[in-house]
Amino acid sequence: MDVQQALAAMGEPTRFRILTLLASGPRTVGEVAAEIGALQPQTTKHLQLLEAVGVITVEPIGRRRLARIDRDAVLELADWLGGLASSTTDDEALRQYADAVRSAGTAVDILLERTFLTSPEAVWRAWTDPAQAARWWAPRHFDVVRCSVAAEVGAAVELVLREGDGTEYTSAGVVRLVEPGRRIVFDLSPLDATGRPFFEVVVEAALEPSDESVALRVRIAAEGADAAAAPMLAGLEPGWSQQLDRLGALLQ
């Protein structure tokens, strides 16, 4: 069955009425014409089109012709429509983002935690080696255009992301504090077209190694946002959550 053709045929008002009528049981062509208030030749054309797309059948029984819905075909359409209703991870992320935008203030303080079954050296390298960071430092549906970070106080930090439509977003700052292999703190504030921060963002990543794993605690503190910057502020938590998920996949 061609789903698009079937839906287009069913959506025409008269044919929609015919299907609604046939849902309660088969009817002769004459009965259908009488109940929808149409001439029999016009009704026949509508039935022929619905039969052609596979949603009804017209059976000759003696001198009568009975139209009925093809229930199996309708179930096929229902399965297809049900697939459209199945939510995805991105749907949930967008819902959370929309909720966050509606409740956004001028500041946030976010704490995210992950545990990785790998060495602390691998996790530290993923945060402080630009080539490694570029492999995970972006939410879904974004690509890293440029990434700069180093485990050195005063080092420049830069992240340029590109969305699917080609729009680029730049964030930048400097490294504030480094405890080699254990903790790094840096600014990473989103910049406007002139290079000025929309608001200030400070990121702290702390590693807590154990015998078999590494616990990672990431704190993102932002302040100074105005109403226009609320969508960006609200996007920090879902964006960083997705990035840490990508980090986990990288470290597997």
PDB file of C-alpha atoms in Angstrom:
ATOM      1  CA  MET A   1       0.000   0.000   0.000  1.00  0.00           C
ATOM      2  CA  ASP A   2       1.153   3.533  -0.803  1.00  0.00           C
ATOM      3  CA  VAL A   3       0.466   5.271   2.527  1.00  0.00           C
ATOM      4  CA  GLN A   4       0.613   8.788   1.084  1.00  0.00           C
ATOM      5  CA  GLN A   5      -1.885   8.005  -1.680  1.00  0.00           C
ATOM      6  CA  ALA A   6      -4.186   6.229   0.757  1.00  0.00           C
ATOM      7  CA  LEU A   7      -4.206   9.135   3.206  1.00  0.00           C
ATOM      8  CA  ALA A   8      -4.748  11.659   0.405  1.00  0.00           C
ATOM      9  CA  ALA A   9      -7.730   9.677  -0.880  1.00  0.00           C
ATOM     10  CA  MET A  10      -9.219   9.244   2.594  1.00  0.00           C
ATOM     11  CA  GLY A  11      -8.865  12.946   3.418  1.00  0.00           C
ATOM     12  CA  GLU A  12     -11.305  14.155   0.751  1.00  0.00           C
ATOM     13  CA  PRO A  13     -14.536  15.125   2.615  1.00  0.00           C
ATOM     14  CA  THR A  14     -16.974  12.886   0.737  1.00  0.00           C
ATOM     15  CA  ARG A  15     -14.674   9.879   0.836  1.00  0.00           C
ATOM     16  CA  PHE A  16     -14.043  10.518   4.520  1.00  0.00           C
ATOM     17  CA  ARG A  17     -17.826  10.356   5.100  1.00  0.00           C
ATOM     18  CA  ILE A  18     -18.002   7.107   3.127  1.00  0.00           C
ATOM     19  CA  LEU A  19     -15.275   5.534   5.281  1.00  0.00           C
ATOM     20  CA  THR A  20     -17.006   6.700   8.447  1.00  0.00           C
ATOM     21  CA  LEU A  21     -20.207   5.081   7.197  1.00  0.00           C
ATOM     22  CA  LEU A  22     -18.501   1.817   6.217  1.00  0.00           C
ATOM     23  CA  ALA A  23     -16.799   1.608   9.596  1.00  0.00           C
ATOM     24  CA  SER A  24     -20.092   0.333  11.031  1.00  0.00           C
ATOM     25  CA  GLY A  25     -20.411  -2.368   8.368  1.00  0.00           C
ATOM     26  CA  PRO A  26     -20.686  -3.103   4.632  1.00  0.00           C
ATOM     27  CA  ARG A  27     -23.176  -1.186   2.462  1.00  0.00           C
ATOM     28  CA  THR A  28     -24.378  -1.536  -1.076  1.00  0.00           C
ATOM     29  CA  VAL A  29     -23.362   1.192  -3.486  1.00  0.00           C
ATOM     30  CA  GLY A  30     -26.940   2.412  -3.516  1.00  0.00           C
ATOM     31  CA  GLU A  31     -27.095   2.526   0.268  1.00  0.00           C
ATOM     32  CA  VAL A  32     -23.881   4.515   0.426  1.00  0.00           C
ATOM     33  CA  ALA A  33     -25.204   6.983  -2.156  1.00  0.00           C
ATOM     34  CA  ALA A  34     -28.471   7.409  -0.276  1.00  0.00           C
ATOM     35  CA  GLU A  35     -26.861   7.890   3.125  1.00  0.00           C
ATOM     36  CA  ILE A  36     -24.333  10.498   1.959  1.00  0.00           C
ATOM     37  CA  GLY A  37     -26.902  12.237  -0.264  1.00  0.00           C
ATOM     38  CA  ALA A  38     -25.036  11.814  -3.555  1.00  0.00           C
ATOM     39  CA  LEU A  39     -25.831  10.452  -6.990  1.00  0.00           C
ATOM     40  CA  GLN A  40     -24.868   6.830  -7.537  1.00  0.00           C
ATOM     41  CA  PRO A  41     -22.394   7.536 -10.412  1.00  0.00           C
ATOM     42  CA  GLN A  42     -20.504  10.040  -8.214  1.00  0.00           C
ATOM     43  CA  THR A  43     -20.564   7.597  -5.305  1.00  0.00           C
ATOM     44  CA  THR A  44     -19.218   4.829  -7.531  1.00  0.00           C
ATOM     45  CA  LYS A  45     -16.254   7.012  -8.545  1.00  0.00           C
ATOM     46  CA  HIS A  46     -15.409   7.702  -4.910  1.00  0.00           C
ATOM     47  CA  LEU A  47     -15.641   4.011  -4.063  1.00  0.00           C
ATOM     48  CA  GLN A  48     -13.470   3.088  -7.034  1.00  0.00           C
ATOM     49  CA  LEU A  49     -10.768   5.504  -5.881  1.00  0.00           C
ATOM     50  CA  LEU A  50     -10.864   4.197  -2.322  1.00  0.00           C
ATOM     51  CA  GLU A  51     -10.627   0.661  -3.692  1.00  0.00           C
ATOM     52  CA  ALA A  52      -7.723   1.640  -5.944  1.00  0.00           C
ATOM     53  CA  VAL A  53      -5.647   2.847  -2.975  1.00  0.00           C
ATOM     54  CA  GLY A  54      -6.475  -0.313  -1.068  1.00  0.00           C
ATOM     55  CA  VAL A  55      -8.610   0.846   1.868  1.00  0.00           C
ATOM     56  CA  ILE A  56     -11.916  -0.705   0.788  1.00  0.00           C
ATOM     57  CA  THR A  57     -13.089  -3.587  -1.356  1.00  0.00           C
ATOM     58  CA  VAL A  58     -16.268  -3.765  -3.430  1.00  0.00           C
ATOM     59  CA  GLU A  59     -17.642  -7.308  -3.689  1.00  0.00           C
ATOM     60  CA  PRO A  60     -20.304  -8.399  -6.221  1.00  0.00           C
ATOM     61  CA  ILE A  61     -22.906 -10.517  -4.444  1.00  0.00           C
ATOM     62  CA  GLY A  62     -25.529 -11.576  -6.938  1.00  0.00           C
ATOM     63  CA  ARG A  63     -26.847  -8.438  -8.568  1.00  0.00           C
ATOM     64  CA  ARG A  64     -25.711  -6.293  -5.634  1.00  0.00           C
ATOM     65  CA  ARG A  65     -22.307  -4.712  -5.049  1.00  0.00           C
ATOM     66  CA  LEU A  66     -21.245  -4.393  -1.415  1.00  0.00           C
ATOM     67  CA  ALA A  67     -18.527  -2.044  -0.252  1.00  0.00           C
ATOM     68  CA  ARG A  68     -16.589  -2.793   2.913  1.00  0.00           C
ATOM     69  CA  ILE A  69     -13.502  -1.434   4.632  1.00  0.00           C
ATOM     70  CA  ASP A  70     -10.370  -3.532   4.252  1.00  0.00           C
ATOM     71  CA  ARG A  71      -9.609  -3.818   7.960  1.00  0.00           C
ATOM     72  CA  ASP A  72      -6.126  -5.240   7.378  1.00  0.00           C
ATOM     73  CA  ALA A  73      -5.254  -2.224   5.227  1.00  0.00           C
ATOM     74  CA  VAL A  74      -6.541   0.164   7.888  1.00  0.00           C
ATOM     75  CA  LEU A  75      -4.448  -1.640  10.508  1.00  0.00           C
ATOM     76  CA  GLU A  76      -1.418  -1.140   8.259  1.00  0.00           C
ATOM     77  CA  LEU A  77      -2.163   2.577   8.142  1.00  0.00           C
ATOM     78  CA  ALA A  78      -2.678   2.616  11.909  1.00  0.00           C
ATOM     79  CA  ASP A  79       0.718   0.997  12.429  1.00  0.00           C
ATOM     80  CA  TRP A  80       2.315   3.617  10.202  1.00  0.00           C
ATOM     81  CA  LEU A  81       0.601   6.461  12.068  1.00  0.00           C
ATOM     82  CA  GLY A  82       1.513   4.830  15.373  1.00  0.00           C
ATOM     83  CA  GLY A  83       5.148   5.026  14.309  1.00  0.00           C
ATOM     84  CA  LEU A  84       4.771   8.793  13.994  1.00  0.00           C
ATOM     85  CA  ALA A  85       3.466   8.898  17.561  1.00  0.00           C
ATOM     86  CA  SER A  86       6.490   7.081  19.012  1.00  0.00           C
ATOM     87  CA  SER A  87       8.622   9.599  20.859  1.00  0.00           C
ATOM     88  CA  THR A  88      12.389   9.773  20.527  1.00  0.00           C
ATOM     89  CA  THR A  89      15.185  10.919  22.796  1.00  0.00           C
ATOM     90  CA  ASP A  90      15.271  14.192  20.884  1.00  0.00           C
ATOM     91  CA  ASP A  91      11.548  14.774  21.528  1.00  0.00           C
ATOM     92  CA  GLU A  92      12.107  14.465  25.262  1.00  0.00           C
ATOM     93  CA  ALA A  93      15.183  16.698  25.126  1.00  0.00           C
ATOM     94  CA  LEU A  94      13.216  19.363  23.242  1.00  0.00           C
ATOM     95  CA  ARG A  95      10.369  19.162  25.768  1.00  0.00           C
ATOM     96  CA  GLN A  96      12.793  19.618  28.650  1.00  0.00           C
ATOM     97  CA  TYR A  97      14.454  22.506  26.835  1.00  0.00           C
ATOM     98  CA  ALA A  98      11.108  24.238  26.224  1.00  0.00           C
ATOM     99  CA  ASP A  99      10.209  23.809  29.902  1.00  0.00           C
ATOM    100  CA  ALA A 100      13.568  25.251  30.906  1.00  0.00           C
ATOM    101  CA  VAL A 101      13.151  28.284  28.626  1.00  0.00           C
ATOM    102  CA  ARG A 102       9.757  29.055  30.155  1.00  0.00           C
ATOM    103  CA  SER A 103      11.182  28.943  33.673  1.00  0.00           C
ATOM    104  CA  ALA A 104      14.587  30.478  32.935  1.00  0.00           C
ATOM    105  CA  GLY A 105      15.886  33.211  35.207  1.00  0.00           C
ATOM    106  CA  THR A 106      19.174  35.090  34.952  1.00  0.00           C
ATOM    107  CA  ALA A 107      21.446  32.381  36.384  1.00  0.00           C
ATOM    108  CA  VAL A 108      21.814  28.616  36.733  1.00  0.00           C
ATOM    109  CA  ASP A 109      24.017  26.304  38.768  1.00  0.00           C
ATOM    110  CA  ILE A 110      24.059  22.799  37.305  1.00  0.00           C
ATOM    111  CA  LEU A 111      25.727  19.670  38.646  1.00  0.00           C
ATOM    112  CA  LEU A 112      26.072  16.645  36.373  1.00  0.00           C
ATOM    113  CA  GLU A 113      27.660  13.337  37.331  1.00  0.00           C
ATOM    114  CA  ARG A 114      28.888  10.367  35.338  1.00  0.00           C
ATOM    115  CA  THR A 115      30.934   7.254  36.119  1.00  0.00           C
ATOM    116  CA  PHE A 116      33.277   5.748  33.537  1.00  0.00           C
ATOM    117  CA  LEU A 117      34.875   2.310  33.584  1.00  0.00           C
ATOM    118  CA  THR A 118      38.228   3.546  32.350  1.00  0.00           C
ATOM    119  CA  SER A 119      41.437   5.091  33.614  1.00  0.00           C
ATOM    120  CA  PRO A 120      41.583   8.623  35.045  1.00  0.00           C
ATOM    121  CA  GLU A 121      44.276   9.398  32.456  1.00  0.00           C
ATOM    122  CA  ALA A 122      41.807   8.674  29.644  1.00  0.00           C
ATOM    123  CA  VAL A 123      39.152  10.946  31.156  1.00  0.00           C
ATOM    124  CA  TRP A 124      41.646  13.730  31.836  1.00  0.00           C
ATOM    125  CA  ARG A 125      42.990  13.513  28.280  1.00  0.00           C
ATOM    126  CA  ALA A 126      39.450  13.763  26.892  1.00  0.00           C
ATOM    127  CA  TRP A 127      39.064  17.105  28.692  1.00  0.00           C
ATOM    128  CA  THR A 128      42.484  18.618  28.046  1.00  0.00           C
ATOM    129  CA  ASP A 129      43.541  17.363  24.601  1.00  0.00           C
ATOM    130  CA  PRO A 130      41.792  19.480  21.908  1.00  0.00           C
ATOM    131  CA  ALA A 131      41.726  16.591  19.426  1.00  0.00           C
ATOM    132  CA  GLN A 132      40.021  14.373  22.009  1.00  0.00           C
ATOM    133  CA  ALA A 133      37.667  17.104  23.224  1.00  0.00           C
ATOM    134  CA  ALA A 134      36.547  17.833  19.655  1.00  0.00           C
ATOM    135  CA  ARG A 135      35.204  14.261  19.418  1.00  0.00           C
ATOM    136  CA  TRP A 136      32.587  14.734  22.143  1.00  0.00           C
ATOM    137  CA  TRP A 137      32.301  18.409  23.005  1.00  0.00           C
ATOM    138  CA  ALA A 138      29.022  19.068  21.160  1.00  0.00           C
ATOM    139  CA  PRO A 139      25.348  18.222  21.729  1.00  0.00           C
ATOM    140  CA  ARG A 140      23.499  16.046  19.255  1.00  0.00           C
ATOM    141  CA  HIS A 141      22.928  17.568  15.808  1.00  0.00           C
ATOM    142  CA  PHE A 142      25.960  19.859  16.167  1.00  0.00           C
ATOM    143  CA  ASP A 143      29.489  19.477  14.793  1.00  0.00           C
ATOM    144  CA  VAL A 144      32.683  20.842  16.323  1.00  0.00           C
ATOM    145  CA  VAL A 145      34.280  23.346  13.937  1.00  0.00           C
ATOM    146  CA  ARG A 146      37.104  24.413  16.243  1.00  0.00           C
ATOM    147  CA  CYS A 147      38.145  23.433  19.743  1.00  0.00           C
ATOM    148  CA  SER A 148      40.925  24.760  21.932  1.00  0.00           C
ATOM    149  CA  VAL A 149      41.704  23.758  25.519  1.00  0.00           C
ATOM    150  CA  ALA A 150      44.837  23.006  27.530  1.00  0.00           C
ATOM    151  CA  ALA A 151      45.714  21.995  31.089  1.00  0.00           C
ATOM    152  CA  GLU A 152      47.457  25.306  31.801  1.00  0.00           C
ATOM    153  CA  VAL A 153      46.193  28.254  33.831  1.00  0.00           C
ATOM    154  CA  GLY A 154      45.574  31.219  31.541  1.00  0.00           C
ATOM    155  CA  ALA A 155      45.309  29.086  28.402  1.00  0.00           C
ATOM    156  CA  ALA A 156      42.621  30.131  25.956  1.00  0.00           C
ATOM    157  CA  VAL A 157      39.507  27.982  25.693  1.00  0.00           C
ATOM    158  CA  GLU A 158      37.396  28.144  22.553  1.00  0.00           C
ATOM    159  CA  LEU A 159      34.578  26.057  21.157  1.00  0.00           C
ATOM    160  CA  VAL A 160      32.895  26.717  17.820  1.00  0.00           C
ATOM    161  CA  LEU A 161      29.863  24.581  16.973  1.00  0.00           C
ATOM    162  CA  ARG A 162      27.981  24.321  13.696  1.00  0.00           C
ATOM    163  CA  GLU A 163      24.316  23.425  13.433  1.00  0.00           C
ATOM    164  CA  GLY A 164      22.826  21.447  10.546  1.00  0.00           C
ATOM    165  CA  ASP A 165      21.723  24.619   8.721  1.00  0.00           C
ATOM    166  CA  GLY A 166      25.278  25.995   8.816  1.00  0.00           C
ATOM    167  CA  THR A 167      24.781  28.425  11.699  1.00  0.00           C
ATOM    168  CA  GLU A 168      27.842  28.639  13.929  1.00  0.00           C
ATOM    169  CA  TYR A 169      28.015  29.367  17.656  1.00  0.00           C
ATOM    170  CA  THR A 170      31.167  30.437  19.466  1.00  0.00           C
ATOM    171  CA  SER A 171      31.972  30.142  23.169  1.00  0.00           C
ATOM    172  CA  ALA A 172      35.279  31.193  24.698  1.00  0.00           C
ATOM    173  CA  GLY A 173      37.169  31.883  27.921  1.00  0.00           C
ATOM    174  CA  VAL A 174      40.360  30.971  29.769  1.00  0.00           C
ATOM    175  CA  VAL A 175      41.513  28.224  32.096  1.00  0.00           C
ATOM    176  CA  ARG A 176      41.231  29.397  35.714  1.00  0.00           C
ATOM    177  CA  LEU A 177      42.574  26.462  37.706  1.00  0.00           C
ATOM    178  CA  VAL A 178      44.319  23.153  37.056  1.00  0.00           C
ATOM    179  CA  GLU A 179      44.986  20.247  39.383  1.00  0.00           C
ATOM    180  CA  PRO A 180      46.699  17.846  36.962  1.00  0.00           C
ATOM    181  CA  GLY A 181      44.749  14.668  36.475  1.00  0.00           C
ATOM    182  CA  ARG A 182      42.084  15.698  38.992  1.00  0.00           C
ATOM    183  CA  ARG A 183      40.399  19.043  38.327  1.00  0.00           C
ATOM    184  CA  ILE A 184      40.131  21.787  35.732  1.00  0.00           C
ATOM    185  CA  VAL A 185      38.104  25.011  35.916  1.00  0.00           C
ATOM    186  CA  PHE A 186      37.589  27.308  32.928  1.00  0.00           C
ATOM    187  CA  ASP A 187      35.314  29.967  31.468  1.00  0.00           C
ATOM    188  CA  LEU A 188      33.287  28.998  28.405  1.00  0.00           C
ATOM    189  CA  SER A 189      30.848  31.825  27.740  1.00  0.00           C
ATOM    190  CA  PRO A 190      28.707  32.131  24.582  1.00  0.00           C
ATOM    191  CA  LEU A 191      29.744  35.111  22.445  1.00  0.00           C
ATOM    192  CA  ASP A 192      27.697  37.469  20.300  1.00  0.00           C
ATOM    193  CA  ALA A 193      28.699  38.621  16.807  1.00  0.00           C
ATOM    194  CA  THR A 194      31.042  41.241  18.259  1.00  0.00           C
ATOM    195  CA  GLY A 195      32.820  38.736  20.498  1.00  0.00           C
ATOM    196  CA  ARG A 196      31.180  39.893  23.737  1.00  0.00           C
ATOM    197  CA  PRO A 197      29.723  37.290  26.149  1.00  0.00           C
ATOM    198  CA  PHE A 198      25.955  37.009  26.320  1.00  0.00           C
ATOM    199  CA  PHE A 199      26.521  35.892  29.925  1.00  0.00           C
ATOM    200  CA  GLU A 200      29.315  34.343  31.967  1.00  0.00           C
ATOM    201  CA  VAL A 201      29.714  30.567  32.197  1.00  0.00           C
ATOM    202  CA  VAL A 202      32.227  28.757  34.408  1.00  0.00           C
ATOM    203  CA  VAL A 203      32.782  25.016  34.008  1.00  0.00           C
ATOM    204  CA  GLU A 204      34.433  22.833  36.639  1.00  0.00           C
ATOM    205  CA  ALA A 205      35.297  19.200  35.891  1.00  0.00           C
ATOM    206  CA  ALA A 206      36.500  17.102  38.832  1.00  0.00           C
ATOM    207  CA  LEU A 207      37.679  13.482  38.630  1.00  0.00           C
ATOM    208  CA  GLU A 208      37.420  11.041  41.529  1.00  0.00           C
ATOM    209  CA  PRO A 209      39.242   7.815  40.617  1.00  0.00           C
ATOM    210  CA  SER A 210      38.561   4.499  42.349  1.00  0.00           C
ATOM    211  CA  ASP A 211      40.002   1.031  41.791  1.00  0.00           C
ATOM    212  CA  GLU A 212      37.876   0.231  38.743  1.00  0.00           C
ATOM    213  CA  SER A 213      36.226   3.456  37.619  1.00  0.00           C
ATOM    214  CA  VAL A 214      36.345   7.234  37.499  1.00  0.00           C
ATOM    215  CA  ALA A 215      33.539   9.402  38.880  1.00  0.00           C
ATOM    216  CA  LEU A 216      33.198  12.698  37.036  1.00  0.00           C
ATOM    217  CA  ARG A 217      31.442  15.700  38.550  1.00  0.00           C
ATOM    218  CA  VAL A 218      30.794  18.618  36.229  1.00  0.00           C
ATOM    219  CA  ARG A 219      29.483  21.896  37.571  1.00  0.00           C
ATOM    220  CA  ILE A 220      28.275  24.574  35.158  1.00  0.00           C
ATOM    221  CA  ALA A 221      27.574  27.951  36.744  1.00  0.00           C
ATOM    222  CA  ALA A 222      26.162  30.772  34.624  1.00  0.00           C
ATOM    223  CA  GLU A 223      24.994  34.248  35.525  1.00  0.00           C
ATOM    224  CA  GLY A 224      24.190  37.581  33.945  1.00  0.00           C
ATOM    225  CA  ALA A 225      21.695  36.403  31.348  1.00  0.00           C
ATOM    226  CA  ASP A 226      18.859  38.641  30.234  1.00  0.00           C
ATOM    227  CA  ALA A 227      15.475  37.665  28.790  1.00  0.00           C
ATOM    228  CA  ALA A 228      16.846  37.499  25.237  1.00  0.00           C
ATOM    229  CA  ALA A 229      19.526  35.034  26.339  1.00  0.00           C
ATOM    230  CA  ALA A 230      17.080  32.749  28.182  1.00  0.00           C
ATOM    231  CA  PRO A 231      17.059  30.081  25.425  1.00  0.00           C
ATOM    232  CA  MET A 232      20.853  29.794  25.580  1.00  0.00           C
ATOM    233  CA  LEU A 233      20.832  29.665  29.367  1.00  0.00           C
ATOM    234  CA  ALA A 234      18.137  26.993  29.331  1.00  0.00           C
ATOM    235  CA  GLY A 235      20.121  24.981  26.808  1.00  0.00           C
ATOM    236  CA  LEU A 236      23.129  24.550  29.079  1.00  0.00           C
ATOM    237  CA  GLU A 237      21.838  21.557  31.040  1.00  0.00           C
ATOM    238  CA  PRO A 238      20.466  19.464  28.150  1.00  0.00           C
ATOM    239  CA  GLY A 239      23.436  20.421  25.998  1.00  0.00           C
ATOM    240  CA  TRP A 240      26.034  19.406  28.570  1.00  0.00           C
ATOM    241  CA  SER A 241      24.100  16.238  29.401  1.00  0.00           C
ATOM    242  CA  GLN A 242      24.234  15.200  25.760  1.00  0.00           C
ATOM    243  CA  GLN A 243      27.929  16.056  25.589  1.00  0.00           C
ATOM    244  CA  LEU A 244      28.718  13.901  28.603  1.00  0.00           C
ATOM    245  CA  ASP A 245      26.756  11.057  27.023  1.00  0.00           C
ATOM    246  CA  ARG A 246      28.992  11.416  23.967  1.00  0.00           C
ATOM    247  CA  LEU A 247      32.028  11.432  26.236  1.00  0.00           C
ATOM    248  CA  GLY A 248      30.866   8.178  27.779  1.00  0.00           C
ATOM    249  CA  ALA A 249      30.500   6.626  24.320  1.00  0.00           C
ATOM    250  CA  LEU A 250      33.997   7.807  23.419  1.00  0.00           C
ATOM    251  CA  LEU A 251      35.524   6.274  26.559  1.00  0.00           C
ATOM    252  CA  GLN A 252      33.860   2.881  26.182  1.00  0.00           C
TER     253      GLN A 252
END
